Amino acid sequence: MQSLKVPRIVWVSLSPAQPTGPKAAAAAYEPIGSLSALLQGPRADVVVLDGSSELLTPALLQLRRHPDYGLSLIFFSGSADRLAEALADGPLPAESSAVIAAWRHWQERLGLFNRGRLPERFDHSLLCWLWLRPAGLIQPVCDPSNSNFYHYPLVEALAGEGSINVNSWLQQKRQENLLEAGDLLDRLRHCTACDSNRLNYVDVCPECHGLDIVRQPSLHCFVCGHVAPQQDFLRGDGLICPNCLSHMRHIGSDYDRPLENYRCRSCNAFFEDAEVDVCCIECGQRQSPDELRVREIRPFRLSETGQLSCRQGLGEDSVASQYFRQLKLMAQPGFLAALDWQIAITRRYGKPRGTSVCSVLGMRFDNLKLVLNELGEPGTIAMLDSLMERLQQVIRETDRCMRGREDVLWILLPETPTAGLHILQERLLTGLESIESSGGQKLQLRIVGCGLPDQLEKNEDAPLLLARLMGELF
Amino acid sequence: MELALDSVLDLSGLIQQLQSENGAMRLFLLLFPFFILVELPLILVVLLGVLRWKLRELTLPPKHSLYRPRVSCVITCYSEGLDVQRTLLSLCEQTYPGEIELIPVVDGAAVNQRTLEAVRAFHLDPELYPRRRLRPIAKWKRGGRVSSLNAGLSMSSGTIIMALDGDTSFDNTMVSAVVRHFEDPNVPAVAGCLRVRNTWTSFATTIQAIEYLLSIQMAKIGLSEWNVVNNVSGAFGAFRRSILEQIGGWDTHSAEDLDLTLRIKSYFGRHRRMRIPFEPRAIGHTDAPSTILGLLQQRLRWDGDLLFLYARKHSGSISPELMGWPNFIMTVVGGLFVQVILPFIIVGYTAVSMIVLPWPTLVALAVLVYTLYFLVLLLQFLLMLLLVSERPGQDVRLLPVLPLFPLAMFLIRCWSAVAILNELLRRGHEESGMAPWWVLKSATRF
Ligand SMILES: [Zn+2]
Ligand SMILES: [Zn+2]
Ligand SMILES: [Zn+2]
């Protein structure tokens, strides 16, 4: 059986001064004297790094950046710091059979990734790295020298020199539902102006926000209500109110200590608790702590959708969604808000039952994949181009479009009664009909429409309406 | 006596006697022998002392001193609960610029969890009170007040030791007013002044408020002027550490305050210049028993202890050689006679009058006696307001209750006779609620 190929496992000694060599238990591994020797030689299947953690971390970074070893199984023998742990596959298992089994598993999953295509782009590499390790995590590592305190060394290493914004890239993949966030590890606060987290928290006067405040024990006279610093009351051995001259002999019956224990030297205000201001060291911006931008630090792993995509093919963006981009698209929240507003307007000022004042239309290509397969890309693109032309003619300036899930295009058509909606549907379908097709397959469009408010169901709002219509499209 | 009674029986004879030469004087002597012989001189001594004190206070310029020894306040706590925090806070609030060590000793902490928690929950803000230290002691087994005081004493580091009660809070000038006296090496102890904190809680507390004002605040000012203070209150006294160590701390299980005072006074004979000043400006506010029953029980204990001390324990040390003549006279007259013997005279006289006198005469006599007592009382009270009280505006509100005070005092004196009898017959002090039997058993016997 050729699948039972024996992997080439190399043991790289990182410290040349004291070549440790394979230990007795690890005699099965091929010894290599240095990292450069490994990189110059033929590609190994599994790498074991041996050396102190100071040597281990740079070696791991170098290997993960290398095109040959970015995705490889890399173990370490000995101790490792957090950075090395985030990059490597853990300590070397005691038995070489476990290493071989791990590699077989890895090899098998590599074959399944993206329908057998090896990753070429960076983002595919990272998804692949996670795909190859079912328990794999993109771990954040705390680094005091880093201006953000936390970074994701694996993402940085795989991204290589073409530096991307790691955080926004991770957020994007999370929005695309390919990655999901793990347990919260930390929470950082950043300046709203420059996003720096070098912040200074200072207690200030709540009145004038001056810095120069002092704790000053003060007293409160029960007779006249006078509040002043303690020393203003001291006369000889006793306390006498400077305002009403009454003796203050016993706390609780003649006087008490007000909660206002701080005084501002700039504006002389008395106050209970200082306010805290945050001053950005980088840009000098002053803000209150609850204004700060909060950043959560979490590890990331492949989501279920991500795993499905890795198995079924990541591909590029679907053809349809690329085409929809030519329209002026709204983001989902804006579209939903506009739709909700229209629903509210039509409900309130709607004409008698049976007439609509506004319409929603949803459409999707029923057989795009089939057409693509049959006509190939150039033919399909030509068809889509003419369809988009038609669509842009039909859509008015006041209409609003949104790309929904599963490549559905939603159009909100204000001041369009149900009759107008039907005319629009007709036009789109006849337009599609008239598109020349060189082969037998024709592009099929599914369209669903709804007139507001008479086709609206009770208590239906924008998300509910779209969900109902979505059901009719499939 | 027989003759006197016969003459009283006959009201017309009485009127005749009154109309005759020296008649009023004769009747007066007949009716108030004990009053004239003992109480009036005592009141005079007090009033003269008060006047002297007031003159001195008005004429002497205020003294500024750099004498600031560390003061340790041993606060005996039992079942006061949250009130302990009031005591601790009032001590933190002292204007005294020196160091004050607060040593609350919770006796029987195992059963007095609430008090213990209150002590533990008390947070001493070191920024607000930089010269105050809190060193609480929890005594799990109940050992009584004396053992609490001695435990506090052994843990303390101050030059001046104050013995205070957990249900007493203090004016903020208390420590500085007390410490001033210790600058004089002849002062081994200073007595503080107690007032009633819960004046308006009940009739019993209102009466006690008047009693405290007159018999503690005013009387002790007067006595102190003649260096014959009869007692350093247990709820509120200050001692020089050296004298406590010399006499071996607190001893006995009851009336330990009076016991200690008498033992200190027994040095007076050898050290003629020694004195125990009373500081009227060192004021503590304490909770008085709020029910008549509670008041009677307290007095039963106090008066029983009193006899025990005077008659049994200190019968040897009460002598002019040991105490000096003024203190000896004061202890015999003011202590032994007024507090122990006078109650019996009053009860006996009343009983005899009730048996032998006809009702109209009895009523006339009672009105007469009452009027005289009330007039003397009114005079005392007004002088107290004018010369002594540091809170005259507050104290003047007691004036409407004043007419009832002689009656209440009469009842309390009768009760004292009961208490002393009880002590004589049943050694009532051993039933004292303040110390359990195992402490009593191990206490030194006399
Ligand atoms: Zn900034
Ligand atoms: Zn200010
Ligand atoms: Zn005032």
mmCIF file of N, CA and C in Angstrom, chain A residues 413-450:
data_model
loop_
_atom_site.group_PDB
_atom_site.id
_atom_site.type_symbol
_atom_site.label_atom_id
_atom_site.label_comp_id
_atom_site.label_asym_id
_atom_site.label_seq_id
_atom_site.Cartn_x
_atom_site.Cartn_y
_atom_site.Cartn_z
ATOM 1 N N LEU A 413 -38.465 48.974 -3.267
ATOM 2 C CA LEU A 413 -39.007 49.872 -4.281
ATOM 3 C C LEU A 413 -40.091 50.742 -3.666
ATOM 4 N N PRO A 414 -39.764 51.954 -3.210
ATOM 5 C CA PRO A 414 -40.796 52.806 -2.624
ATOM 6 C C PRO A 414 -41.739 53.309 -3.718
ATOM 7 N N GLU A 415 -42.943 53.657 -3.310
ATOM 8 C CA GLU A 415 -43.954 54.208 -4.223
ATOM 9 C C GLU A 415 -44.196 53.287 -5.410
ATOM 10 N N THR A 416 -44.150 51.998 -5.160
ATOM 11 C CA THR A 416 -44.411 51.043 -6.233
ATOM 12 C C THR A 416 -45.541 50.123 -5.795
ATOM 13 N N PRO A 417 -46.730 50.266 -6.345
ATOM 14 C CA PRO A 417 -47.816 49.368 -5.948
ATOM 15 C C PRO A 417 -47.591 47.963 -6.515
ATOM 16 N N THR A 418 -48.390 47.030 -6.088
ATOM 17 C CA THR A 418 -48.225 45.633 -6.494
ATOM 18 C C THR A 418 -48.233 45.498 -8.018
ATOM 19 N N ALA A 419 -49.064 46.311 -8.652
ATOM 20 C CA ALA A 419 -49.122 46.249 -10.113
ATOM 21 C C ALA A 419 -47.755 46.576 -10.713
ATOM 22 N N GLY A 420 -47.159 47.630 -10.222
ATOM 23 C CA GLY A 420 -45.834 48.025 -10.707
ATOM 24 C C GLY A 420 -44.823 46.928 -10.473
ATOM 25 N N LEU A 421 -44.955 46.254 -9.360
ATOM 26 C CA LEU A 421 -44.044 45.157 -9.034
ATOM 27 C C LEU A 421 -44.160 44.041 -10.071
ATOM 28 N N HIS A 422 -45.393 43.753 -10.442
ATOM 29 C CA HIS A 422 -45.587 42.690 -11.437
ATOM 30 C C HIS A 422 -44.977 43.074 -12.772
ATOM 31 N N ILE A 423 -45.152 44.318 -13.169
ATOM 32 C CA ILE A 423 -44.577 44.798 -14.421
ATOM 33 C C ILE A 423 -43.066 44.632 -14.390
ATOM 34 N N LEU A 424 -42.487 45.001 -13.241
ATOM 35 C CA LEU A 424 -41.035 44.898 -13.086
ATOM 36 C C LEU A 424 -40.577 43.456 -13.229
ATOM 37 N N GLN A 425 -41.296 42.554 -12.575
ATOM 38 C CA GLN A 425 -40.950 41.131 -12.648
ATOM 39 C C GLN A 425 -41.002 40.651 -14.110
ATOM 40 N N GLU A 426 -42.083 41.060 -14.802
ATOM 41 C CA GLU A 426 -42.234 40.682 -16.206
ATOM 42 C C GLU A 426 -41.025 41.133 -17.008
ATOM 43 N N ARG A 427 -40.695 42.392 -16.834
ATOM 44 C CA ARG A 427 -39.599 42.976 -17.618
ATOM 45 C C ARG A 427 -38.305 42.211 -17.397
ATOM 46 N N LEU A 428 -38.031 41.903 -16.099
ATOM 47 C CA LEU A 428 -36.782 41.191 -15.800
ATOM 48 C C LEU A 428 -36.774 39.821 -16.473
ATOM 49 N N LEU A 429 -37.906 39.143 -16.392
ATOM 50 C CA LEU A 429 -37.967 37.793 -16.939
ATOM 51 C C LEU A 429 -37.883 37.814 -18.470
ATOM 52 N N THR A 430 -38.600 38.754 -19.112
ATOM 53 C CA THR A 430 -38.518 38.827 -20.572
ATOM 54 C C THR A 430 -37.116 39.251 -20.991
ATOM 55 N N GLY A 431 -36.526 40.151 -20.181
ATOM 56 C CA GLY A 431 -35.155 40.571 -20.475
ATOM 57 C C GLY A 431 -34.224 39.383 -20.444
ATOM 58 N N LEU A 432 -34.390 38.564 -19.477
ATOM 59 C CA LEU A 432 -33.558 37.374 -19.329
ATOM 60 C C LEU A 432 -33.787 36.434 -20.518
ATOM 61 N N GLU A 433 -35.072 36.370 -20.897
ATOM 62 C CA GLU A 433 -35.459 35.516 -22.019
ATOM 63 C C GLU A 433 -34.733 35.945 -23.298
ATOM 64 N N SER A 434 -34.646 37.279 -23.436
ATOM 65 C CA SER A 434 -34.123 37.799 -24.701
ATOM 66 C C SER A 434 -32.605 37.681 -24.796
ATOM 67 N N ILE A 435 -31.973 37.366 -23.639
ATOM 68 C CA ILE A 435 -30.513 37.282 -23.669
ATOM 69 C C ILE A 435 -30.103 36.085 -24.525
ATOM 70 N N GLU A 436 -29.230 36.387 -25.445
ATOM 71 C CA GLU A 436 -28.774 35.331 -26.349
ATOM 72 C C GLU A 436 -27.974 34.307 -25.582
ATOM 73 N N SER A 437 -28.260 33.084 -25.860
ATOM 74 C CA SER A 437 -27.402 32.074 -25.264
ATOM 75 C C SER A 437 -26.922 31.138 -26.349
ATOM 76 N N SER A 438 -25.649 30.890 -26.305
ATOM 77 C CA SER A 438 -25.063 30.079 -27.374
ATOM 78 C C SER A 438 -25.388 28.591 -27.169
ATOM 79 N N GLY A 439 -25.577 28.200 -25.938
ATOM 80 C CA GLY A 439 -25.842 26.778 -25.675
ATOM 81 C C GLY A 439 -27.313 26.551 -25.353
ATOM 82 N N GLY A 440 -27.615 25.363 -24.892
ATOM 83 C CA GLY A 440 -29.001 25.029 -24.572
ATOM 84 C C GLY A 440 -29.443 25.637 -23.243
ATOM 85 N N GLN A 441 -28.487 25.716 -22.295
ATOM 86 C CA GLN A 441 -28.887 26.155 -20.957
ATOM 87 C C GLN A 441 -29.203 27.635 -20.925
ATOM 88 N N LYS A 442 -30.271 27.944 -20.292
ATOM 89 C CA LYS A 442 -30.595 29.364 -20.079
ATOM 90 C C LYS A 442 -30.486 29.663 -18.586
ATOM 91 N N LEU A 443 -30.055 30.883 -18.313
ATOM 92 C CA LEU A 443 -29.986 31.336 -16.919
ATOM 93 C C LEU A 443 -31.404 31.468 -16.367
ATOM 94 N N GLN A 444 -31.643 30.839 -15.226
ATOM 95 C CA GLN A 444 -32.983 30.944 -14.641
ATOM 96 C C GLN A 444 -32.955 31.841 -13.410
ATOM 97 N N LEU A 445 -33.926 32.720 -13.382
ATOM 98 C CA LEU A 445 -33.997 33.684 -12.284
ATOM 99 C C LEU A 445 -35.239 33.387 -11.454
ATOM 100 N N ARG A 446 -35.041 33.299 -10.137
ATOM 101 C CA ARG A 446 -36.220 33.168 -9.271
ATOM 102 C C ARG A 446 -36.499 34.519 -8.655
ATOM 103 N N ILE A 447 -37.736 34.925 -8.695
ATOM 104 C CA ILE A 447 -38.078 36.255 -8.180
ATOM 105 C C ILE A 447 -39.248 36.118 -7.206
ATOM 106 N N VAL A 448 -39.166 36.859 -6.142
ATOM 107 C CA VAL A 448 -40.291 36.899 -5.219
ATOM 108 C C VAL A 448 -40.569 38.355 -4.880
ATOM 109 N N GLY A 449 -41.827 38.694 -4.778
ATOM 110 C CA GLY A 449 -42.162 40.087 -4.501
ATOM 111 C C GLY A 449 -43.227 40.185 -3.434
ATOM 112 N N CYS A 450 -43.299 41.343 -2.864
ATOM 113 C CA CYS A 450 -44.279 41.545 -1.788
ATOM 114 C C CYS A 450 -44.680 43.013 -1.781
#
